[in-house]
PDB file of C-alpha atoms and ligand atoms in Angstrom:
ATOM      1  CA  UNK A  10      95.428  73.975 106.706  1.00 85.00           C
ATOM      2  CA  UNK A  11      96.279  76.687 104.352  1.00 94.00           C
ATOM      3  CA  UNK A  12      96.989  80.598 105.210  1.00 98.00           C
ATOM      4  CA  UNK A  13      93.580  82.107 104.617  1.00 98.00           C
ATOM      5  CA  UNK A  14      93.888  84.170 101.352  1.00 98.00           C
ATOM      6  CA  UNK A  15      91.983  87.698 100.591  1.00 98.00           C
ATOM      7  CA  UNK A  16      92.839  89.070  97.305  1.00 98.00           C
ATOM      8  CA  UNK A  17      92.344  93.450  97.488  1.00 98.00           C
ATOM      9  CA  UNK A  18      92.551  94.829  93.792  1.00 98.00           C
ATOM     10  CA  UNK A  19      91.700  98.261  92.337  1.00 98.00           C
ATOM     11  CA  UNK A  20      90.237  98.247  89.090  1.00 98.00           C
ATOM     12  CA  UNK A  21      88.902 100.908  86.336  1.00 98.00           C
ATOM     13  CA  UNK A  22      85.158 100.281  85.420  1.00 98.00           C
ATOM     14  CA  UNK A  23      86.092  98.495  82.313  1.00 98.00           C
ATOM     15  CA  UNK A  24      87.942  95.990  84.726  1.00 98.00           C
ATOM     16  CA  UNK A  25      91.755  96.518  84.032  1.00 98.00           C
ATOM     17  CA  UNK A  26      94.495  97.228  87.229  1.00 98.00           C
ATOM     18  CA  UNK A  27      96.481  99.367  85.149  1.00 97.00           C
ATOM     19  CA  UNK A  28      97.718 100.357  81.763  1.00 97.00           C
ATOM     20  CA  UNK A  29      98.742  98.470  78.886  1.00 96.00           C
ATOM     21  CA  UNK A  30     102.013  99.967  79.507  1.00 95.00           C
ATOM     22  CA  UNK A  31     101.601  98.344  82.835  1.00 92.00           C
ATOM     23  CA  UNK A  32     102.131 101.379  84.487  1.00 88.00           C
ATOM     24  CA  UNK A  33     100.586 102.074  87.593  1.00 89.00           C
ATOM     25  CA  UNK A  34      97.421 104.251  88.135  1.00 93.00           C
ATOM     26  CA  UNK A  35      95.375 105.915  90.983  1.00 95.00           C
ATOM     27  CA  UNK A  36      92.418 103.942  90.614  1.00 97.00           C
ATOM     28  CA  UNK A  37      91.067 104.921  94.204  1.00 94.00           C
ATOM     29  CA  UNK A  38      91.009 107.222  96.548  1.00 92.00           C
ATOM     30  CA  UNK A  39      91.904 108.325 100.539  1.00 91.00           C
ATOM     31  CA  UNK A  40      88.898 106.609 101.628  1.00 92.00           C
ATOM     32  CA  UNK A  41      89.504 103.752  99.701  1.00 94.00           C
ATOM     33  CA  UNK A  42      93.535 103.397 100.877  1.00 94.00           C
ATOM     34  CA  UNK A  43      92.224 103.659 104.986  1.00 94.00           C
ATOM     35  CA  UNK A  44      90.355 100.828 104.285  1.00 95.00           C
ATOM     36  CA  UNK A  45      93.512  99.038 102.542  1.00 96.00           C
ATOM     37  CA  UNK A  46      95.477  99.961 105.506  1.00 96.00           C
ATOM     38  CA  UNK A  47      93.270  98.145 107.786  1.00 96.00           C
ATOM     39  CA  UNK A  48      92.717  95.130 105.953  1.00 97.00           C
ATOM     40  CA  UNK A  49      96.379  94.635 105.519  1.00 97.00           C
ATOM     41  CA  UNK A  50      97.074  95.632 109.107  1.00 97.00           C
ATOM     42  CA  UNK A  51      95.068  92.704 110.311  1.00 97.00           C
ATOM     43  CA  UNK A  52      97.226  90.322 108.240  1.00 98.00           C
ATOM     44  CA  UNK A  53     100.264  87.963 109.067  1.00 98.00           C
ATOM     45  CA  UNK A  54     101.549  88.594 105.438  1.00 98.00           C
ATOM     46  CA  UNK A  55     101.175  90.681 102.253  1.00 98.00           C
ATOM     47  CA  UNK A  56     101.713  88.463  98.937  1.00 98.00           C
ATOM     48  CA  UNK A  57     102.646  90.203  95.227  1.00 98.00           C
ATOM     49  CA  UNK A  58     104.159  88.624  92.289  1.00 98.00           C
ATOM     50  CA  UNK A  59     107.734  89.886  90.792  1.00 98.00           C
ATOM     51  CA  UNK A  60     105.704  91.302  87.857  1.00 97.00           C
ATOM     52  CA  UNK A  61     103.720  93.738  90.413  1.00 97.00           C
ATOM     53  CA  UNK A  62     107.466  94.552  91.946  1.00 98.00           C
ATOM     54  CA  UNK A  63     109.232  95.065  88.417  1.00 97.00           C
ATOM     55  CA  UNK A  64     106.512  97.117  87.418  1.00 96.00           C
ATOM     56  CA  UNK A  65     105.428  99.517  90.351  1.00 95.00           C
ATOM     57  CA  UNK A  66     108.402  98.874  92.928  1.00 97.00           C
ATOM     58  CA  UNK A  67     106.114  99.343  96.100  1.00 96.00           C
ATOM     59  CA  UNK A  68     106.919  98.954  99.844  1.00 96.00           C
ATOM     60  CA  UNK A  69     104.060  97.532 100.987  1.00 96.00           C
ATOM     61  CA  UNK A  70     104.447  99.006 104.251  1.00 96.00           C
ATOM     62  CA  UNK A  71     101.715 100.073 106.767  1.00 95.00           C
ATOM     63  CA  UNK A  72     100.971 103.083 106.105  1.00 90.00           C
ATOM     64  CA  UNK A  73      98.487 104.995 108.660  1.00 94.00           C
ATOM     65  CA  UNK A  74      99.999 105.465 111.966  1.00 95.00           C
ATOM     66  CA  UNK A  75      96.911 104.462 113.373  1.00 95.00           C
ATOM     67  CA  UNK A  76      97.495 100.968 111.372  1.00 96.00           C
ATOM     68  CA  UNK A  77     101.483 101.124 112.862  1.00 96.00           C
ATOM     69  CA  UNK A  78     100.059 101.664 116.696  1.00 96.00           C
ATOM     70  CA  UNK A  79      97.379  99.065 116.427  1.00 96.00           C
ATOM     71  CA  UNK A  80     100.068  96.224 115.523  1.00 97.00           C
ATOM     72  CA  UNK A  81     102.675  97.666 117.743  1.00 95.00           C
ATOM     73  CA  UNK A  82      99.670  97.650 120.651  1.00 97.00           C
ATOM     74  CA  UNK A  83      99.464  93.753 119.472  1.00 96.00           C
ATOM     75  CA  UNK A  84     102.667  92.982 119.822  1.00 96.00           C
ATOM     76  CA  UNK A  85     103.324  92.242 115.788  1.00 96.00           C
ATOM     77  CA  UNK A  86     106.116  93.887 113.310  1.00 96.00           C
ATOM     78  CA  UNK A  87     104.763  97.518 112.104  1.00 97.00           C
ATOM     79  CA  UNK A  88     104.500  95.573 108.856  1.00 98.00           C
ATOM     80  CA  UNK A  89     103.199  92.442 108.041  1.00 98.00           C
ATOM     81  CA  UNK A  90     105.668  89.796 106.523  1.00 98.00           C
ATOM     82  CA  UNK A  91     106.137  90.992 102.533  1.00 98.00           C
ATOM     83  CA  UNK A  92     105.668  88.278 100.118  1.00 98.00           C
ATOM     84  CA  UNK A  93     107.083  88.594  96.489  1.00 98.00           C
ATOM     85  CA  UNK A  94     106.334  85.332  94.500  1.00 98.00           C
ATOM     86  CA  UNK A  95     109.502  84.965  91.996  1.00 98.00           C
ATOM     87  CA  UNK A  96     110.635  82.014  90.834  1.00 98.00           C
ATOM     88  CA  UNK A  97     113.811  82.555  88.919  1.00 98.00           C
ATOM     89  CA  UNK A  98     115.010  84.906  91.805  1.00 98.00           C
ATOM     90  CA  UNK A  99     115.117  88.293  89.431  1.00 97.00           C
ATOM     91  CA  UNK A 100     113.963  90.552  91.950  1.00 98.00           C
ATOM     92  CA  UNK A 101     116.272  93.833  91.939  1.00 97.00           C
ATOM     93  CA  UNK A 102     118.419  94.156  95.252  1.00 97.00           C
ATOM     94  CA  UNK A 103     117.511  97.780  95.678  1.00 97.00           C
ATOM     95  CA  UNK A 104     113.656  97.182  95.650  1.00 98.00           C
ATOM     96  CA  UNK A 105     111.833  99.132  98.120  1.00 98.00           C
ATOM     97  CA  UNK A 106     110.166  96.145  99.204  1.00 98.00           C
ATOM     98  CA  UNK A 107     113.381  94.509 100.083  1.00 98.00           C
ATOM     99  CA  UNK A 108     114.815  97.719 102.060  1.00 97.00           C
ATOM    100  CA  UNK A 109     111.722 100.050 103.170  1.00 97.00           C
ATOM    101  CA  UNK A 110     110.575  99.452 106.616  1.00 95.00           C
ATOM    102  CA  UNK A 111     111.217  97.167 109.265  1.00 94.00           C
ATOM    103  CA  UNK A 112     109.532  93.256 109.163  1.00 95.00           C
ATOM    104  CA  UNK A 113     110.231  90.013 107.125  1.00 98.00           C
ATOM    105  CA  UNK A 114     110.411  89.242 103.713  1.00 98.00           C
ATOM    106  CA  UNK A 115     109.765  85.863 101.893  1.00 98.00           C
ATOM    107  CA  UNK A 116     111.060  85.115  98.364  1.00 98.00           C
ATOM    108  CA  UNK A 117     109.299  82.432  96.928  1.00 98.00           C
ATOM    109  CA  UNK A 118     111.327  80.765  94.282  1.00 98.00           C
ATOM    110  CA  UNK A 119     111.245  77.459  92.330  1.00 98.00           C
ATOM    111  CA  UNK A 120     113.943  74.944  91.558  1.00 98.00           C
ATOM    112  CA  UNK A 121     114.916  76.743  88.124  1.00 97.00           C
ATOM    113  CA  UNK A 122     116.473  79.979  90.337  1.00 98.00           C
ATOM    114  CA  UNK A 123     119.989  80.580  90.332  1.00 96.00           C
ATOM    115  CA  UNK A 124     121.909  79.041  92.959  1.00 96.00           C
ATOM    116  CA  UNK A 125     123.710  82.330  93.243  1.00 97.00           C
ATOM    117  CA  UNK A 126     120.863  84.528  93.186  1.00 96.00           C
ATOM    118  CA  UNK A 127     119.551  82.856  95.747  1.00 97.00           C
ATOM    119  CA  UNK A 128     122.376  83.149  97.996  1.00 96.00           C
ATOM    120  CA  UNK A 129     123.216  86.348  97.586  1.00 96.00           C
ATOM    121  CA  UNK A 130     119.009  87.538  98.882  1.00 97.00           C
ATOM    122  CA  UNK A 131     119.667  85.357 101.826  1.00 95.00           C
ATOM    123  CA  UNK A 132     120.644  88.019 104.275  1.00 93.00           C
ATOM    124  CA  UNK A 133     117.509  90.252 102.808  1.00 93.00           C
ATOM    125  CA  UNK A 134     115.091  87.518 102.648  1.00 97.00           C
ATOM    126  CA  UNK A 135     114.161  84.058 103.956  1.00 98.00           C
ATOM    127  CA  UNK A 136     113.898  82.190 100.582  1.00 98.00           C
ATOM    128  CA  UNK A 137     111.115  79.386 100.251  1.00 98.00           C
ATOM    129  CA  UNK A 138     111.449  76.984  96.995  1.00 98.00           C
ATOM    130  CA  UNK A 139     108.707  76.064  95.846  1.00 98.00           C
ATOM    131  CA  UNK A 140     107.887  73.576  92.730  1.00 98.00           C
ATOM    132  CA  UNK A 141     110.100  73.084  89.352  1.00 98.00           C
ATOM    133  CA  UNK A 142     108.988  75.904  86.608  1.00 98.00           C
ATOM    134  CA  UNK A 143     107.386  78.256  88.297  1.00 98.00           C
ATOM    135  CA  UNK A 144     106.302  78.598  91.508  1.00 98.00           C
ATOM    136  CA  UNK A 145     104.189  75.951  93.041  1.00 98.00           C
ATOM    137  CA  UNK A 146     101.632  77.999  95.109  1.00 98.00           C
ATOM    138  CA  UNK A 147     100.512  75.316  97.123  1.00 98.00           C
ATOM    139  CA  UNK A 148     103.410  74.053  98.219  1.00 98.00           C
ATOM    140  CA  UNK A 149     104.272  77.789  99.461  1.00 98.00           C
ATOM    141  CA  UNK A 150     101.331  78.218 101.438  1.00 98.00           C
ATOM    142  CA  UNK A 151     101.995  74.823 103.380  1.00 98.00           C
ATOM    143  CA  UNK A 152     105.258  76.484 104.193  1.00 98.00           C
ATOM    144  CA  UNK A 153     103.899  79.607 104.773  1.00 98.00           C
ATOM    145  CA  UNK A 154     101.454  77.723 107.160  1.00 98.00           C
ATOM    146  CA  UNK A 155     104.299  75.574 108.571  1.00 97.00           C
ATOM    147  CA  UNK A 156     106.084  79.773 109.732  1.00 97.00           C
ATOM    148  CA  UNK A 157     102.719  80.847 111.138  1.00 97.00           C
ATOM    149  CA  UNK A 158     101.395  82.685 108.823  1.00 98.00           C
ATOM    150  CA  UNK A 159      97.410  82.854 108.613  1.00 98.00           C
ATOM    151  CA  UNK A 160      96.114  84.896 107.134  1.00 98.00           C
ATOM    152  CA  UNK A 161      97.509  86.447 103.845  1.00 98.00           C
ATOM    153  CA  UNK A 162      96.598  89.533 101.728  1.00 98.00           C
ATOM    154  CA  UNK A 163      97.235  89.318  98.500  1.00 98.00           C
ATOM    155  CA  UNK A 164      97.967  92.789  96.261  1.00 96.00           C
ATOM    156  CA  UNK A 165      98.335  91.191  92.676  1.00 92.00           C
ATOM    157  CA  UNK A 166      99.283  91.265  89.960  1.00 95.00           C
ATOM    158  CA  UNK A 167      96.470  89.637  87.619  1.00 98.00           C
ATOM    159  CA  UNK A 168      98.729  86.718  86.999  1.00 98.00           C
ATOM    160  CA  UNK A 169      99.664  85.535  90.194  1.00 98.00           C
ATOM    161  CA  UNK A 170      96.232  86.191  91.113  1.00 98.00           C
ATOM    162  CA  UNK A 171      94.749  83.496  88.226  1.00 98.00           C
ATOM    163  CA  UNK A 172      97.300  81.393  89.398  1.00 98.00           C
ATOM    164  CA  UNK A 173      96.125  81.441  93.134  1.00 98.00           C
ATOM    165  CA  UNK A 174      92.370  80.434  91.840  1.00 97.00           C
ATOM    166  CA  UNK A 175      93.687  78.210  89.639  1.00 96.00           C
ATOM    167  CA  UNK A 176      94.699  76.642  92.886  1.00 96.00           C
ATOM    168  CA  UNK A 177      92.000  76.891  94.645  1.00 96.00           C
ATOM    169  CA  UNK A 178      94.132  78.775  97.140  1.00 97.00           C
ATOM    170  CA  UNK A 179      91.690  82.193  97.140  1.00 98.00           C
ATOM    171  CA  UNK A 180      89.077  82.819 100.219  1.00 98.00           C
ATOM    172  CA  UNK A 181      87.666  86.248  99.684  1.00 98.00           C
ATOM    173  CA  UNK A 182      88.303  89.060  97.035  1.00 98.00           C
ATOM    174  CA  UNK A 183      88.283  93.033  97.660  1.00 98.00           C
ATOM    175  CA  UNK A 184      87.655  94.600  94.075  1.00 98.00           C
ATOM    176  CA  UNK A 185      87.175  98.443  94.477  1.00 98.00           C
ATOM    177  CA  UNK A 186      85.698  99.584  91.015  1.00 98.00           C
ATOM    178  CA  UNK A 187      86.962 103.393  90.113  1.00 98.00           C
ATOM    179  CA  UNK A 188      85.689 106.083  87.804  1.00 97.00           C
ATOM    180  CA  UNK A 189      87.884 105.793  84.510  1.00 98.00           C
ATOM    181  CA  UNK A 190      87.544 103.381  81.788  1.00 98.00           C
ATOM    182  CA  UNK A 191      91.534 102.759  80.961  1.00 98.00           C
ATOM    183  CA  UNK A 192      90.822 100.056  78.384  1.00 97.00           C
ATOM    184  CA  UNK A 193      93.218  98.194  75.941  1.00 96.00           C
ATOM    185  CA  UNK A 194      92.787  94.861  75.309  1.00 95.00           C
ATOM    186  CA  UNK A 195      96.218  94.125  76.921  1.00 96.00           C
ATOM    187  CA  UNK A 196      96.176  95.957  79.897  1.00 97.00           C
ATOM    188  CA  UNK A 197      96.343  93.695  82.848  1.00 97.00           C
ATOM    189  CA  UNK A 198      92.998  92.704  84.869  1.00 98.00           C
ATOM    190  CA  UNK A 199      92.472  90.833  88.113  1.00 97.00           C
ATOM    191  CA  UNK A 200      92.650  87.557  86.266  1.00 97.00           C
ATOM    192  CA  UNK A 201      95.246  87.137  83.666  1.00 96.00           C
ATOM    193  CA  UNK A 202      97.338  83.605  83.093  1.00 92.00           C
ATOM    194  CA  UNK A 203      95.288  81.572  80.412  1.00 94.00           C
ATOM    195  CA  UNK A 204      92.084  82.009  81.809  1.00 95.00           C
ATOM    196  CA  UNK A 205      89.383  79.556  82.329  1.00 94.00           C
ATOM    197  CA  UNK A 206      87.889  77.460  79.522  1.00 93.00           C
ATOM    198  CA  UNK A 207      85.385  75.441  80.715  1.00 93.00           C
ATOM    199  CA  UNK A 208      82.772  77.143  82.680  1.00 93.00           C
ATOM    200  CA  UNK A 209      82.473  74.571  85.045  1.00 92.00           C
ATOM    201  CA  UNK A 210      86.090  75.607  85.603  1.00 92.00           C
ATOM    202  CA  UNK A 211      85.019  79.072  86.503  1.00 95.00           C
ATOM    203  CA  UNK A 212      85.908  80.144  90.123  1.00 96.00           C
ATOM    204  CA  UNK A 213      82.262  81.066  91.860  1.00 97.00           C
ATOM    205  CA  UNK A 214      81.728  83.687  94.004  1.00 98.00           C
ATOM    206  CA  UNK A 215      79.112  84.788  96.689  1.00 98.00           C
ATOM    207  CA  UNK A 216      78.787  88.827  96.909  1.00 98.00           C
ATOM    208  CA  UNK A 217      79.160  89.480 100.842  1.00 98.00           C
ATOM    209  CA  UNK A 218      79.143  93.316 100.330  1.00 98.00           C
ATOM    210  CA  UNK A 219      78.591  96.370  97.898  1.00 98.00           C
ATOM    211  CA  UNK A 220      79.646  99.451  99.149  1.00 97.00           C
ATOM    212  CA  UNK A 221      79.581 102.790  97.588  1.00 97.00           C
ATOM    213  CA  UNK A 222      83.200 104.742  98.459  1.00 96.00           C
ATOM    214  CA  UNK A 223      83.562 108.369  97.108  1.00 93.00           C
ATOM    215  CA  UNK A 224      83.142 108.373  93.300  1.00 95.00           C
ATOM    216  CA  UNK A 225      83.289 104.484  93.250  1.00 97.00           C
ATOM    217  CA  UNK A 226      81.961 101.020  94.289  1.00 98.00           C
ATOM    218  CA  UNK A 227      83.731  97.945  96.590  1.00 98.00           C
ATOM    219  CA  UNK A 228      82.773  94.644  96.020  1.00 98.00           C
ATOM    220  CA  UNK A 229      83.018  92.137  98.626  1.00 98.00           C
ATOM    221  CA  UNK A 230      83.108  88.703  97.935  1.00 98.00           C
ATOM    222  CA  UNK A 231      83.273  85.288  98.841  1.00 98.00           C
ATOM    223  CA  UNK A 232      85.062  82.885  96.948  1.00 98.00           C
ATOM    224  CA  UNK A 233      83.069  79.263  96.837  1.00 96.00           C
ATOM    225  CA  UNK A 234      84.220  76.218  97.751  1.00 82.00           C
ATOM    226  CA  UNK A 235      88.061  76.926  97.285  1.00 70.00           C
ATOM    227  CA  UNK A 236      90.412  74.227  98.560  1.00 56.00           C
ATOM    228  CA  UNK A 237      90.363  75.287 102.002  1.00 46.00           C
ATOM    229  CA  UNK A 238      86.993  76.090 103.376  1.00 41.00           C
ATOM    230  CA  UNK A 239      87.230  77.583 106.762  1.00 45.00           C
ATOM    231  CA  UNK A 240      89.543  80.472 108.324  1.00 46.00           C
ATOM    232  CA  UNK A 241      92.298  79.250 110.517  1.00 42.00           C
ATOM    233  CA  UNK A 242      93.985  81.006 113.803  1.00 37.00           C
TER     234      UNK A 242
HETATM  235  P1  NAP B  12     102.312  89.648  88.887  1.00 68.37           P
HETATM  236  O1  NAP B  12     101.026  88.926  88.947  1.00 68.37           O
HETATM  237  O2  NAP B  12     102.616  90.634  89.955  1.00 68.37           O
HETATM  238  O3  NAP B  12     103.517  88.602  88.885  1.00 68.37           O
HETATM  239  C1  NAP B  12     103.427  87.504  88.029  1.00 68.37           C
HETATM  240  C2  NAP B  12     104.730  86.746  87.984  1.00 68.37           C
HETATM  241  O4  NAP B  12     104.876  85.955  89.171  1.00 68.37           O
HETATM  242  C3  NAP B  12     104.760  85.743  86.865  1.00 68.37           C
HETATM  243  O5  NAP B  12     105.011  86.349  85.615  1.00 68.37           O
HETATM  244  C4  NAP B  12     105.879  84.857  87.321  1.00 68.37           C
HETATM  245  O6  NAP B  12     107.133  85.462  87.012  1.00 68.37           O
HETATM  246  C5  NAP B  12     105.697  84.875  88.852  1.00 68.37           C
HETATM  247  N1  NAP B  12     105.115  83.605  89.254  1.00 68.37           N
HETATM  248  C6  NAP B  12     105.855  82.566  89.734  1.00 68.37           C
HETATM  249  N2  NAP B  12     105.098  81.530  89.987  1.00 68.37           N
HETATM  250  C7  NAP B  12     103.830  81.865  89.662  1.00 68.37           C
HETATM  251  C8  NAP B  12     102.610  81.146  89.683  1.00 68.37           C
HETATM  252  N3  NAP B  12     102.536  79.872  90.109  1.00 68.37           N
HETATM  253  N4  NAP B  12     101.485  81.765  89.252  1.00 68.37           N
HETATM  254  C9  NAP B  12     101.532  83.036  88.821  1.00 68.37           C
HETATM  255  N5  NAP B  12     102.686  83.776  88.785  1.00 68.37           N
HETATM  256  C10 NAP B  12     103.829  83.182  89.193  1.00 68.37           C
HETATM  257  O7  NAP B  12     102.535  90.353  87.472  1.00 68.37           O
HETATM  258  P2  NAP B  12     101.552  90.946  86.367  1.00 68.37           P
HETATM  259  O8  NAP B  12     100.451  90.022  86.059  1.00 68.37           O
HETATM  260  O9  NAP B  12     102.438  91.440  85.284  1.00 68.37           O
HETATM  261  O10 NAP B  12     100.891  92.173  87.110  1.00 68.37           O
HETATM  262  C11 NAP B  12     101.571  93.389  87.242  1.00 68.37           C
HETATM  263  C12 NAP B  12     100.623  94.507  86.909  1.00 68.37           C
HETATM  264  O11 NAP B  12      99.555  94.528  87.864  1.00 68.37           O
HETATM  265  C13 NAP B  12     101.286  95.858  86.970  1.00 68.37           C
HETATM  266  O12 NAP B  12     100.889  96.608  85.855  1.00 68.37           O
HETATM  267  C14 NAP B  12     100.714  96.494  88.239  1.00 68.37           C
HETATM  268  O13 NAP B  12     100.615  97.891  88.151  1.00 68.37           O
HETATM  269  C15 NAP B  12      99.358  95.851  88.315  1.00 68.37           C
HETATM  270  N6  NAP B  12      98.815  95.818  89.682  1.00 68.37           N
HETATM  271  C16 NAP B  12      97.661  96.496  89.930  1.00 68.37           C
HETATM  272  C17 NAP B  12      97.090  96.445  91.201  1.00 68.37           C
HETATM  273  C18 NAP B  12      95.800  97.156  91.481  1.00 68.37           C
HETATM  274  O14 NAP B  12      95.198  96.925  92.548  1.00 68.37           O
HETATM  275  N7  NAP B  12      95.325  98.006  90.613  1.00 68.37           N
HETATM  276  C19 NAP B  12      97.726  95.743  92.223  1.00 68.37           C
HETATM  277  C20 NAP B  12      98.921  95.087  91.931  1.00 68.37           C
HETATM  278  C21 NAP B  12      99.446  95.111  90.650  1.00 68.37           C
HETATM  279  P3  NAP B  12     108.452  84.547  86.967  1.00 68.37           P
HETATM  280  O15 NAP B  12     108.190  83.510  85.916  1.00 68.37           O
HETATM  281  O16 NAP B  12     109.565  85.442  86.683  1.00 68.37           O
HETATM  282  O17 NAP B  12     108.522  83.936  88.324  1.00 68.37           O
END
């Protein structure tokens, strides 16, 4: 059985995660980022792609101390396992994800990573491969499963997230909807990749929740029939 997968993403009303610059944006607010905080605190793991690391450089760390006592109370790592899906092993050595706070990190590469590369994350990182081009995601979360992990919460970006629905690999998704239109037609979105031609392609969702926070809305949802049906642990 697969990790199950919950995808959290803040997004502008016209839909985008940041700018076409891919710069990073407040989308949200306090309110918003408690809620974050708990949702990741009650996960084994917390999954981004390299783009989302190359581009913003975040920690991913828990930050509330209310989050940190609750886990420590629990008997887990102050911070989930951190995730950073990468499969020609460019991540930067002095990434805060890779040095900021105590817990694990994974490195999921494929078979087209330097040898070298990969050795020399070893003592920063466990390092999964994973597939021959880029990173086959199902394969990763039957390792990830095989370590323990069950429950995953995924950050972005937009492509890694098209590539877990492609999969089939998604279980719920967290879209908080703030008050700005950033537009551009090539600023990044929840799902990027390809996208999905046929519409009997299209991933379906059930809403479980809308919930006014502050100036903005959260959308809850369910995602249909993906390739694992039921919550495990
Ligand atoms: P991303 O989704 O973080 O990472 C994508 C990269 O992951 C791919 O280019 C690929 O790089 C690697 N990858 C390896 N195997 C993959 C697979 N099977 N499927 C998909 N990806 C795979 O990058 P992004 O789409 O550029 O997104 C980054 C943007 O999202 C930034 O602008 C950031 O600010 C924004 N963001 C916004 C939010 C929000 O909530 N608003 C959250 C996170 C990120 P390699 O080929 O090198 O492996």
């Amino acid at each position: 059985m697969h990790p199950y997968v919950v995808v959290n993403v803040a997004m502008s009303a016209d839909g985008k995660i940041s700018t076409r610059e891919r710069r990073q944006v407040r989308i949200s607010g306090e309110q918003d980022f408690i809620r974050v905080d708990r949702l990741k605190a009650g996960c084994d793991a917390i999954m981004v792609g390299i783009g989302t690391v190359l581009a913003d450089d975040p920690s991913l760390t828990m930050k509330s101390e209310e989050c940190r006592t609750y886990r420590k109370a629990l008997g887990l790592d102050v911070n989930p396992v951190r995730i950073i899906v990468d499969s020609s092993a460019r991540i930067p050595h002095g990434s805060a994800i890779l040095n900021k706070g105590e817990g694990k990190r994974v490195i999921a590469v494929s078979r087209r990573a330097d040898a070298t590369k990969i050795s020399a994350l070893k003592n920063k990182s466990t390092i999964i491969i994973a597939g021959d081009e880029d990173v086959d995601l199902t394969a990763l979360m039957d390792e990830l499963s095989s370590m323990g992990i069950r429950r995953i919460m995924v950050e972005g970006g937009g492509t890694l997230i098209a590539g877990l629905l492609d999969a089939g690999l998604v279980n719920e998704i967290f879209t908080f909807i703030g008050n700005m239109v950033i537009g551009g037609k090539a600023s990044p979105t929840l799902a990027d990749g390809g996208g999905f031609i046929k519409e009997s392609s299209f991933p379906r969702l059930s809403l479980l929740e809308a919930r006014r926070i502050g100036e903005g809305i959260l959308l809850h949802w369910k995602v249909n029939d993906p390739e694992q049906k039921e919550e495990t642990g």
